[in-house]
Amino acid sequence: MTRYWRPLAAAAIATTLIAGMTACGTPGDSGPTSSDQESVLRWSFGLPTSWDPVASRTGIDINTISLAYASLTKLDTEGNVEPSLAESWAYDDSGKAITFTLREGLTFSDGTPLDAAAVKAHFERGKTQDDSHLRDQLADLESVTADSPTEVTLHLSSIDYQIPYLVAGRTGAIASPTAAENPDELAVHPVGAGPFVMTDFVAESHATFVKNEDYWDAEDIHIDRLELSTALDDATVVSAVQSGSIDVARLPATQVEQAKAAGLTVSVAGTLAANDASINLNKAPFDDPAVVEAFRYAFDRQEFVDVLTGGEGTVTHQPFPKGYVAFNPEVEKIWSYDPKKARQILADAGYDDGDLSIEITTMATGELSAQLAQSQLADIGVKSTIKVVPAGSTTWQDEVYVAKNPQLALDGTIGRESPVANLLATYGPQGIMNISGPHSSDEFLEALDAVRSTPIDSPEYQSVLHEAVRIGVEQSPTNYLYSAPWIMVSAPSVSTLNLLPSQVRWEGVTVGD
């Protein structure tokens, strides 16, 4: 596959403290300085909706699930597929079967072998488990065969050349079939073959991991113990890292200068994330097409970029960032910010100023975003109130993704390894991000089939993908607003972070001198 990811201008740029301060044991230096001492990294990020990859509900979970699990493949910094548990793969001539060859001697953290039979069991569980959130990704998987201890074949009902990308994330994160016999236990105690093994977990609080010496790439893991905790309040991020209670955390764009002044490292890198105003066609007033159309022109996306990302993000009308292979430049020309036009559409439909009132649902960490949206909607004569749902808990997932209660929710996709998987998640009939579900046009689903049947290295691939993106955007009421980069703050004792477009990884990261 050709290079498809062009990072933001600030990607991979880190603002670092002078080297001498690291050696002096400044605040935040949580790691030992001797090679025979345990290296510890404390990461504030959040906990997954489930530690079972099959039951995990959201794309952002891959960041924490990948601590305990390894996937069949993985993506590099440019988004190309690389070997992971599988050292190679090949399609048959029909494009309806793909065989993965596993590395020799793989084991899960419970000591059971990670072989073709285990991979087969994982995919079968993904199709049948009652609380599986992999069903839409595996809809075309007809059967799986373990052809030998190290060779497993996925047999598909139709051509799908996206599979190597699909299995680089949660869909291909293989759990121990022995542990999966008790799904309730697996949901709170992961058993995988990833870089770390969980030793402690307290729901809504923290999880502790130790290095997995049997991980296939253990030589590139230099952290002995990783302590994961829930996300910090924005106001406390810098002080927590400065004090040494946390080593790495996501940083609000508004606090970049404060973090630099405190002598901390700020890293900025491009992501696949895109934030949106999710609209629910099943809730009034969005059952009126005129209201949906008016909202197309209501949002000043550049203001979101400037205020919420410090200018580091980019405007987008689609669930992909500028520079990514799926980003369709033509979509950006369909609608523009035009509050006068929005007002006129509403007036022509019989709505006077103040007639419409909606509720904006947001996480606690998204209140500033909600205030921006509220102000911009007021400019088109729409009144609104803000409902704040607690962040860092399953409450948000249940309220928005499962029950699909909001009229309008400010949310976003962290991205998926496969653009087709991301389009399904955002616009598919069962898509976790589609709060208008099961609304999804037949034309859109047919366009996705066309993408699947086009080889990634085909000259036609990008144009076919762009057409699917256009159709998806036009048939959905949701308005994507902006793409935000990774902005991370870390203690001076932490080496350069491994920030991939799709997730945070810990290979190559060190703590200490």
Coordinates of C-alpha atoms in Angstrom, one line a residue:
M1 CA 0.0 0.0 0.0
T2 CA 1.3 3.5 -0.8
R3 CA 1.9 6.0 2.0
Y4 CA -1.5 7.3 3.1
W5 CA -0.9 9.2 6.2
R6 CA 0.6 12.7 6.2
P7 CA 1.0 13.9 9.8
L8 CA 0.1 17.3 10.9
A9 CA 2.8 19.9 10.6
A10 CA 3.6 19.6 14.3
A11 CA 3.8 15.8 14.2
A12 CA 6.6 14.2 16.1
I13 CA 7.7 17.6 17.4
A14 CA 8.5 17.5 21.1
T15 CA 9.4 20.4 23.3
T16 CA 11.8 19.0 25.8
L17 CA 13.6 20.1 28.9
I18 CA 17.4 20.4 28.8
A19 CA 19.0 17.1 29.1
G20 CA 20.8 17.9 32.4
M21 CA 17.5 18.3 34.3
T22 CA 16.5 14.7 33.6
A23 CA 19.7 13.4 35.2
C24 CA 19.1 15.5 38.3
G25 CA 15.9 13.7 39.2
T26 CA 13.4 16.5 38.6
P27 CA 9.7 16.2 39.7
G28 CA 8.0 13.6 37.6
D29 CA 11.1 11.4 37.3
S30 CA 9.2 8.3 38.4
G31 CA 11.6 5.8 36.8
P32 CA 14.7 4.3 38.3
T33 CA 18.1 5.3 37.0
S34 CA 19.8 2.0 37.5
S35 CA 19.5 -0.8 34.9
D36 CA 18.8 -3.3 37.7
Q37 CA 15.9 -1.4 39.1
E38 CA 12.3 -1.7 38.1
S39 CA 11.1 0.9 35.5
V40 CA 7.6 2.2 36.2
L41 CA 5.4 4.3 34.0
R42 CA 2.2 5.9 35.3
W43 CA -0.2 6.7 32.5
S44 CA -3.4 8.7 32.9
F45 CA -5.7 7.9 30.0
G46 CA -8.9 6.1 30.9
L47 CA -10.1 2.5 31.2
P48 CA -11.8 0.5 28.4
T49 CA -15.5 -0.3 28.3
S50 CA -14.5 -3.9 28.6
W51 CA -11.2 -5.8 28.9
D52 CA -12.6 -8.4 26.5
P53 CA -11.9 -7.3 22.9
V54 CA -15.1 -8.9 21.7
A55 CA -17.2 -7.0 24.2
S56 CA -15.3 -3.7 24.0
R57 CA -17.7 -1.0 22.7
T58 CA -15.6 1.9 21.4
G59 CA -12.6 2.5 19.1
I60 CA -10.6 4.3 21.7
D61 CA -10.4 1.1 23.8
I62 CA -7.7 -0.2 21.5
N63 CA -5.2 2.1 23.3
T64 CA -5.7 0.2 26.6
I65 CA -6.7 -3.2 25.3
S66 CA -3.4 -3.4 23.4
L67 CA -1.6 -3.4 26.7
A68 CA -2.8 -6.9 27.4
Y69 CA -3.5 -8.1 23.9
A70 CA -1.6 -8.4 20.6
S71 CA -3.5 -8.4 17.3
L72 CA -2.8 -10.5 14.2
T73 CA -1.3 -7.5 12.4
K74 CA -0.4 -4.0 13.4
L75 CA 0.0 -0.6 11.7
D76 CA 3.2 1.4 11.3
T77 CA 3.6 5.1 11.7
E78 CA 2.4 5.7 8.2
G79 CA -0.6 3.3 8.5
N80 CA 0.9 0.4 6.5
V81 CA 0.1 -3.1 7.8
E82 CA 3.0 -5.0 9.5
P83 CA 3.3 -8.5 11.0
S84 CA 2.4 -9.0 14.6
L85 CA 1.0 -12.3 15.9
A86 CA 0.9 -13.3 12.2
E87 CA 4.2 -13.2 10.5
S88 CA 2.6 -13.3 7.0
W89 CA -0.8 -13.6 5.2
A90 CA -2.0 -14.3 1.7
Y91 CA -5.4 -14.2 -0.2
D92 CA -6.5 -17.0 -2.5
D93 CA -7.2 -16.2 -6.1
S94 CA -10.9 -15.5 -5.4
G95 CA -10.3 -12.8 -2.8
K96 CA -12.7 -14.6 -0.5
A97 CA -10.2 -16.4 1.7
I98 CA -7.2 -15.1 3.5
T99 CA -4.7 -17.4 5.3
F100 CA -2.6 -16.0 8.2
T101 CA 0.6 -17.8 9.2
L102 CA 1.3 -17.3 13.0
R103 CA 4.6 -17.0 14.7
E104 CA 5.9 -20.2 16.2
G105 CA 5.6 -20.8 20.0
L106 CA 3.1 -18.0 20.9
T107 CA 1.4 -18.4 24.2
F108 CA -1.2 -16.5 26.2
S109 CA -0.5 -15.0 29.6
D110 CA -2.4 -18.0 31.2
G111 CA 0.2 -20.4 29.6
T112 CA -2.2 -21.8 26.9
P113 CA -0.9 -21.9 23.3
L114 CA -1.9 -19.1 20.9
D115 CA -2.3 -21.3 17.8
A116 CA -4.6 -21.5 14.8
A117 CA -7.3 -23.1 17.0
A118 CA -7.2 -20.2 19.4
V119 CA -7.6 -17.7 16.6
K120 CA -10.5 -19.7 15.1
A121 CA -12.2 -19.6 18.5
H122 CA -11.7 -15.9 18.8
F123 CA -13.4 -15.1 15.5
E124 CA -16.2 -17.6 16.2
R125 CA -16.8 -15.9 19.5
G126 CA -16.9 -12.5 17.9
K127 CA -19.8 -13.7 15.7
T128 CA -21.8 -15.5 18.4
Q129 CA -21.2 -14.0 21.9
D130 CA -24.3 -12.2 23.1
D131 CA -22.5 -8.9 23.9
S132 CA -20.2 -9.0 20.9
H133 CA -19.4 -5.6 19.3
L134 CA -17.5 -7.2 16.5
R135 CA -20.5 -8.6 14.6
D136 CA -20.7 -5.8 12.0
Q137 CA -17.0 -6.2 11.2
L138 CA -17.4 -9.9 10.9
A139 CA -20.7 -10.0 9.1
D140 CA -19.1 -11.4 5.9
L141 CA -17.0 -14.1 7.7
E142 CA -18.6 -17.4 6.9
S143 CA -16.2 -19.8 8.6
V144 CA -12.7 -20.1 10.0
T145 CA -10.5 -23.2 9.6
A146 CA -7.3 -24.1 11.5
D147 CA -5.3 -25.6 8.7
S148 CA -2.3 -26.4 10.8
P149 CA -1.1 -25.3 14.3
T150 CA 0.2 -22.1 12.7
E151 CA -2.1 -21.5 9.7
V152 CA -5.6 -20.2 10.0
T153 CA -7.9 -19.2 7.1
L154 CA -10.8 -16.8 7.2
H155 CA -13.4 -17.8 4.6
L156 CA -15.6 -14.8 3.4
S157 CA -19.0 -14.6 1.8
S158 CA -17.6 -11.9 -0.5
I159 CA -14.4 -10.4 -1.6
D160 CA -12.8 -8.3 1.1
Y161 CA -9.2 -7.0 0.8
Q162 CA -9.5 -4.9 4.0
I163 CA -9.0 -7.9 6.3
P164 CA -5.3 -7.3 7.1
Y165 CA -6.2 -3.8 8.2
L166 CA -9.3 -4.8 10.1
V167 CA -7.4 -7.4 12.3
A168 CA -4.7 -4.8 13.3
G169 CA -7.1 -3.5 16.0
R170 CA -9.7 -4.8 18.4
T171 CA -11.2 -7.2 15.8
G172 CA -7.9 -9.1 15.6
A173 CA -6.9 -8.8 19.3
I174 CA -6.8 -12.5 20.3
A175 CA -7.9 -13.6 23.7
S176 CA -7.3 -16.9 25.4
P177 CA -10.2 -19.3 24.5
T178 CA -9.7 -20.9 27.9
A179 CA -10.3 -17.5 29.7
A180 CA -13.1 -16.7 27.2
E181 CA -15.1 -19.7 28.6
N182 CA -16.0 -17.2 31.4
P183 CA -16.8 -13.9 29.5
D184 CA -17.8 -12.0 32.6
E185 CA -14.3 -12.7 34.1
L186 CA -12.5 -11.9 30.9
A187 CA -14.3 -8.5 30.8
V188 CA -12.5 -7.5 34.0
H189 CA -9.3 -9.6 33.8
P190 CA -7.7 -9.7 30.3
V191 CA -5.8 -12.8 29.2
G192 CA -4.0 -12.1 26.0
A193 CA -0.5 -12.3 24.5
G194 CA 0.3 -8.6 24.5
P195 CA 3.3 -6.6 25.9
F196 CA 1.9 -6.6 29.5
V197 CA 0.0 -8.8 31.9
M198 CA -2.6 -7.3 34.3
T199 CA -1.9 -7.8 38.0
D200 CA -4.6 -5.6 39.5
F201 CA -7.8 -3.8 38.4
V202 CA -10.2 -1.6 40.2
A203 CA -13.2 -0.5 38.0
E204 CA -13.4 3.3 37.4
S205 CA -10.0 3.7 39.1
H206 CA -6.9 2.0 37.8
A207 CA -5.2 -1.1 36.4
T208 CA -1.7 -2.3 37.0
F209 CA 0.4 -4.3 34.5
V210 CA 3.8 -6.0 34.4
K211 CA 5.9 -6.7 31.4
N212 CA 5.1 -9.9 29.6
E213 CA 8.4 -11.7 29.0
D214 CA 6.6 -14.0 26.5
Y215 CA 5.4 -11.2 24.3
W216 CA 6.7 -11.8 20.7
D217 CA 8.3 -8.4 20.7
A218 CA 9.4 -8.3 24.4
E219 CA 12.8 -7.1 23.5
D220 CA 11.4 -3.7 22.5
I221 CA 9.4 -3.3 25.7
H222 CA 11.5 -1.4 28.3
I223 CA 8.8 -0.7 30.9
D224 CA 8.7 -3.2 33.8
R225 CA 5.4 -2.0 35.3
L226 CA 2.8 0.2 33.8
E227 CA 0.1 1.8 36.0
L228 CA -3.0 2.9 34.1
S229 CA -5.5 5.3 35.6
T230 CA -8.6 7.2 34.6
A231 CA -8.3 10.5 32.8
L232 CA -7.4 13.5 34.9
D233 CA -9.5 16.7 35.0
D234 CA -8.0 19.2 32.5
A235 CA -7.0 21.6 35.3
T236 CA -4.9 19.0 37.1
V237 CA -3.0 17.5 34.2
V238 CA 0.1 19.7 34.4
S239 CA 0.4 19.6 38.1
A240 CA 0.0 15.8 38.3
V241 CA 2.9 15.3 35.8
Q242 CA 5.0 17.9 37.4
S243 CA 4.6 16.4 40.9
G244 CA 5.5 12.9 39.6
S245 CA 2.1 11.2 40.4
I246 CA 1.6 10.7 36.7
D247 CA 4.3 10.3 33.9
V248 CA 2.2 10.6 30.7
A249 CA -1.3 12.0 30.1
R250 CA -3.3 13.6 27.3
L251 CA -3.0 17.4 27.5
P252 CA -5.7 20.0 26.6
A253 CA -4.4 22.3 23.9
T254 CA -5.2 25.3 26.1
Q255 CA -2.5 24.1 28.6
V256 CA 0.4 23.5 26.2
E257 CA 2.2 26.7 27.1
Q258 CA 1.7 26.0 30.8
A259 CA 3.2 22.5 30.4
K260 CA 6.2 23.8 28.5
A261 CA 6.8 26.5 31.2
A262 CA 6.7 23.8 33.8
G263 CA 9.7 22.0 32.1
L264 CA 7.6 19.1 30.8
T265 CA 7.7 17.4 27.4
V266 CA 4.9 18.2 25.0
S267 CA 4.4 15.8 22.1
V268 CA 2.1 16.5 19.1
A269 CA 1.3 13.9 16.4
G270 CA -1.3 13.3 13.8
T271 CA -4.2 11.0 14.5
L272 CA -7.1 9.4 12.7
A273 CA -9.5 11.1 15.2
A274 CA -12.4 13.3 14.0
N275 CA -14.9 15.0 16.3
D276 CA -18.6 15.5 15.4
A277 CA -22.0 16.8 16.3
S278 CA -23.9 13.5 16.1
I279 CA -27.5 14.0 15.2
N280 CA -30.3 11.5 15.9
L281 CA -32.9 11.2 13.1
N282 CA -35.1 9.2 15.5
K283 CA -35.6 12.2 17.8
A284 CA -37.5 15.4 17.0
P285 CA -36.8 17.9 15.6
F286 CA -34.4 16.0 13.4
D287 CA -37.1 13.9 12.0
D288 CA -37.7 17.0 9.8
P289 CA -35.3 17.0 6.9
A290 CA -35.3 20.8 6.8
V291 CA -33.8 21.0 10.3
V292 CA -31.1 18.5 9.4
E293 CA -30.3 20.5 6.3
A294 CA -30.1 23.8 8.3
F295 CA -27.7 22.3 10.7
R296 CA -25.3 21.5 7.8
Y297 CA -24.6 25.2 7.7
A298 CA -24.7 26.0 11.4
F299 CA -21.2 25.1 12.7
D300 CA -18.1 27.3 12.4
R301 CA -15.6 24.5 12.3
Q302 CA -12.6 26.8 12.3
E303 CA -13.6 28.2 15.6
F304 CA -13.6 24.6 17.0
V305 CA -10.1 24.1 15.7
D306 CA -8.8 27.4 17.1
V307 CA -10.4 27.1 20.5
L308 CA -10.2 23.4 21.2
T309 CA -7.0 22.4 19.5
G310 CA -5.0 25.6 19.8
G311 CA -4.9 25.7 16.0
E312 CA -3.2 22.3 15.7
G313 CA -6.2 20.5 14.3
T314 CA -7.9 20.7 10.9
V315 CA -11.4 21.3 9.7
T316 CA -13.2 18.3 8.4
H317 CA -16.8 17.4 7.2
Q318 CA -16.1 13.7 7.3
P319 CA -14.9 11.0 9.8
F320 CA -11.3 11.3 8.5
P321 CA -8.6 13.9 8.8
K322 CA -6.9 15.7 6.0
G323 CA -4.0 13.8 4.6
Y324 CA -5.5 10.3 5.2
V325 CA -6.2 8.0 2.3
A326 CA -9.9 8.1 2.9
F327 CA -10.2 11.9 3.2
N328 CA -12.3 13.1 0.2
P329 CA -11.5 16.7 -0.6
E330 CA -14.7 17.0 -2.6
V331 CA -16.8 16.4 0.5
E332 CA -15.4 19.6 2.0
K333 CA -17.0 21.6 -0.8
I334 CA -20.6 20.3 -0.3
W335 CA -21.5 22.6 2.7
S336 CA -20.0 25.6 4.2
Y337 CA -20.5 27.7 7.4
D338 CA -23.4 29.9 6.5
P339 CA -25.7 30.8 9.5
K340 CA -27.8 33.1 7.3
K341 CA -28.6 30.2 5.0
A342 CA -29.4 28.0 8.0
R343 CA -31.8 30.6 9.3
Q344 CA -33.5 30.9 5.9
I345 CA -33.9 27.1 5.6
L346 CA -35.6 27.1 9.0
A347 CA -37.7 30.1 8.2
D348 CA -38.9 28.5 4.9
A349 CA -39.8 25.4 6.9
G350 CA -42.0 27.5 9.2
Y351 CA -39.7 27.9 12.2
D352 CA -39.3 31.3 13.7
D353 CA -36.3 32.2 15.9
G354 CA -36.7 30.4 19.2
D355 CA -39.2 27.9 18.0
L356 CA -36.6 25.1 18.1
S357 CA -34.9 24.0 21.3
I358 CA -32.6 21.0 21.6
E359 CA -30.5 19.3 24.2
I360 CA -26.7 19.0 23.6
T361 CA -25.2 15.9 25.2
T362 CA -21.5 16.0 26.1
M363 CA -18.9 14.5 28.4
A364 CA -17.6 16.5 31.3
T365 CA -14.4 17.0 29.4
G366 CA -16.4 18.4 26.4
E367 CA -18.2 21.3 28.1
L368 CA -16.2 24.0 26.2
S369 CA -17.1 22.3 23.0
A370 CA -20.7 22.2 24.0
Q371 CA -20.6 25.9 24.8
L372 CA -19.2 26.7 21.4
A373 CA -22.0 24.6 19.7
Q374 CA -24.6 26.3 21.9
S375 CA -23.4 29.8 20.8
Q376 CA -23.3 28.9 17.2
L377 CA -26.8 27.4 17.3
A378 CA -28.0 30.5 18.9
D379 CA -26.8 32.4 15.8
I380 CA -29.3 30.4 13.7
G381 CA -32.1 31.0 16.1
V382 CA -32.0 27.6 17.8
K383 CA -32.1 27.5 21.6
S384 CA -30.3 24.7 23.4
T385 CA -29.4 23.3 26.8
I386 CA -26.4 21.3 27.8
K387 CA -26.5 17.9 29.4
V388 CA -23.2 16.7 30.9
V389 CA -22.7 12.9 31.1
P390 CA -19.9 11.7 33.4
A391 CA -16.7 10.9 31.4
G392 CA -14.4 8.0 32.1
S393 CA -17.3 5.6 32.8
T394 CA -19.7 3.3 31.0
T395 CA -22.4 5.8 31.6
W396 CA -21.5 7.7 28.4
Q397 CA -21.3 4.5 26.4
D398 CA -24.7 3.4 27.7
E399 CA -26.4 6.8 27.2
V400 CA -25.0 7.5 23.8
Y401 CA -23.8 4.4 22.1
V402 CA -26.2 1.8 23.4
A403 CA -29.5 3.6 24.3
K404 CA -28.9 6.3 21.7
N405 CA -30.8 8.7 23.8
P406 CA -29.4 12.1 22.7
Q407 CA -30.9 14.5 20.2
L408 CA -27.4 15.8 19.5
A409 CA -24.2 14.5 21.1
L410 CA -20.8 16.0 20.8
D411 CA -18.6 13.1 20.2
G412 CA -15.9 11.7 17.9
T413 CA -14.2 8.7 16.4
I414 CA -10.7 7.8 17.4
G415 CA -10.5 6.1 14.0
R416 CA -10.2 2.5 13.0
E417 CA -7.3 0.6 11.4
S418 CA -9.5 -0.1 8.4
P419 CA -11.3 2.8 6.7
V420 CA -14.2 0.5 5.9
A421 CA -14.5 -0.5 9.6
N422 CA -14.5 3.2 10.5
L423 CA -17.2 4.0 7.9
L424 CA -19.3 1.1 9.3
A425 CA -18.8 2.4 12.9
T426 CA -19.8 5.9 12.0
Y427 CA -22.5 5.4 9.4
G428 CA -23.5 1.7 9.4
P429 CA -26.9 0.4 10.5
Q430 CA -25.4 -1.1 13.6
G431 CA -22.5 1.4 13.9
I432 CA -21.6 2.3 17.4
M433 CA -21.2 6.0 16.4
N434 CA -24.4 6.1 14.3
I435 CA -26.9 7.3 16.9
S436 CA -29.5 7.5 14.0
G437 CA -29.2 3.7 13.7
P438 CA -30.5 1.7 12.0
H439 CA -30.6 4.5 9.4
S440 CA -28.1 3.7 6.7
S441 CA -28.8 3.8 3.0
D442 CA -28.5 0.8 0.7
E443 CA -26.4 2.9 -1.6
F444 CA -23.9 3.4 1.2
L445 CA -23.6 -0.3 2.0
E446 CA -23.2 -1.1 -1.7
A447 CA -20.4 1.5 -1.9
L448 CA -18.6 -0.2 1.0
D449 CA -18.8 -3.5 -0.8
A450 CA -17.1 -1.9 -3.8
V451 CA -14.3 -0.8 -1.5
R452 CA -13.9 -4.2 0.0
S453 CA -13.6 -5.8 -3.4
T454 CA -10.9 -3.4 -4.6
P455 CA -7.3 -4.4 -3.7
I456 CA -5.5 -1.9 -1.6
D457 CA -2.7 -1.5 -4.1
S458 CA -5.1 -1.0 -7.0
P459 CA -4.9 2.4 -8.8
E460 CA -8.7 2.6 -8.4
Y461 CA -8.7 2.0 -4.7
Q462 CA -8.7 5.6 -3.5
S463 CA -11.4 6.8 -5.9
V464 CA -13.6 3.9 -4.9
L465 CA -13.0 4.7 -1.2
H466 CA -13.7 8.4 -1.8
E467 CA -17.0 7.6 -3.4
A468 CA -18.0 5.6 -0.4
V469 CA -17.1 8.4 1.9
R470 CA -19.1 10.9 -0.1
I471 CA -22.2 8.7 0.0
G472 CA -21.8 8.0 3.7
V473 CA -21.5 11.7 4.6
E474 CA -24.5 12.8 2.4
Q475 CA -26.8 10.1 3.7
S476 CA -26.0 10.8 7.4
P477 CA -27.4 13.7 9.4
T478 CA -24.2 13.9 11.5
N479 CA -21.9 16.8 11.1
Y480 CA -18.2 16.2 11.5
L481 CA -16.4 19.3 12.7
Y482 CA -12.7 19.0 13.2
S483 CA -9.8 16.6 13.5
A484 CA -7.5 16.8 16.6
P485 CA -4.0 15.6 17.0
W486 CA -2.5 13.7 19.8
I487 CA -1.3 16.2 22.4
M488 CA 0.5 14.4 25.2
V489 CA 2.5 15.7 28.1
S490 CA 5.2 13.6 29.8
A491 CA 7.8 13.8 32.5
P492 CA 11.3 14.6 31.4
S493 CA 12.3 11.0 32.4
V494 CA 10.2 9.5 29.7
S495 CA 11.7 9.0 26.2
T496 CA 10.0 10.0 23.0
L497 CA 6.5 8.6 22.9
N498 CA 5.3 6.0 20.3
L499 CA 2.3 7.9 19.0
L500 CA 0.7 6.1 16.0
P501 CA -2.2 7.6 14.1
S502 CA -4.5 4.9 15.3
Q503 CA -3.2 4.4 18.9
V504 CA -0.6 4.9 21.6
R505 CA 2.0 2.1 21.7
W506 CA 4.8 1.4 24.2
E507 CA 7.4 -0.3 22.1
G508 CA 10.7 1.6 22.3
V509 CA 9.5 3.9 25.1
T510 CA 11.9 4.1 28.1
V511 CA 11.7 5.6 31.6
G512 CA 14.7 6.9 33.4
D513 CA 18.1 8.1 32.2

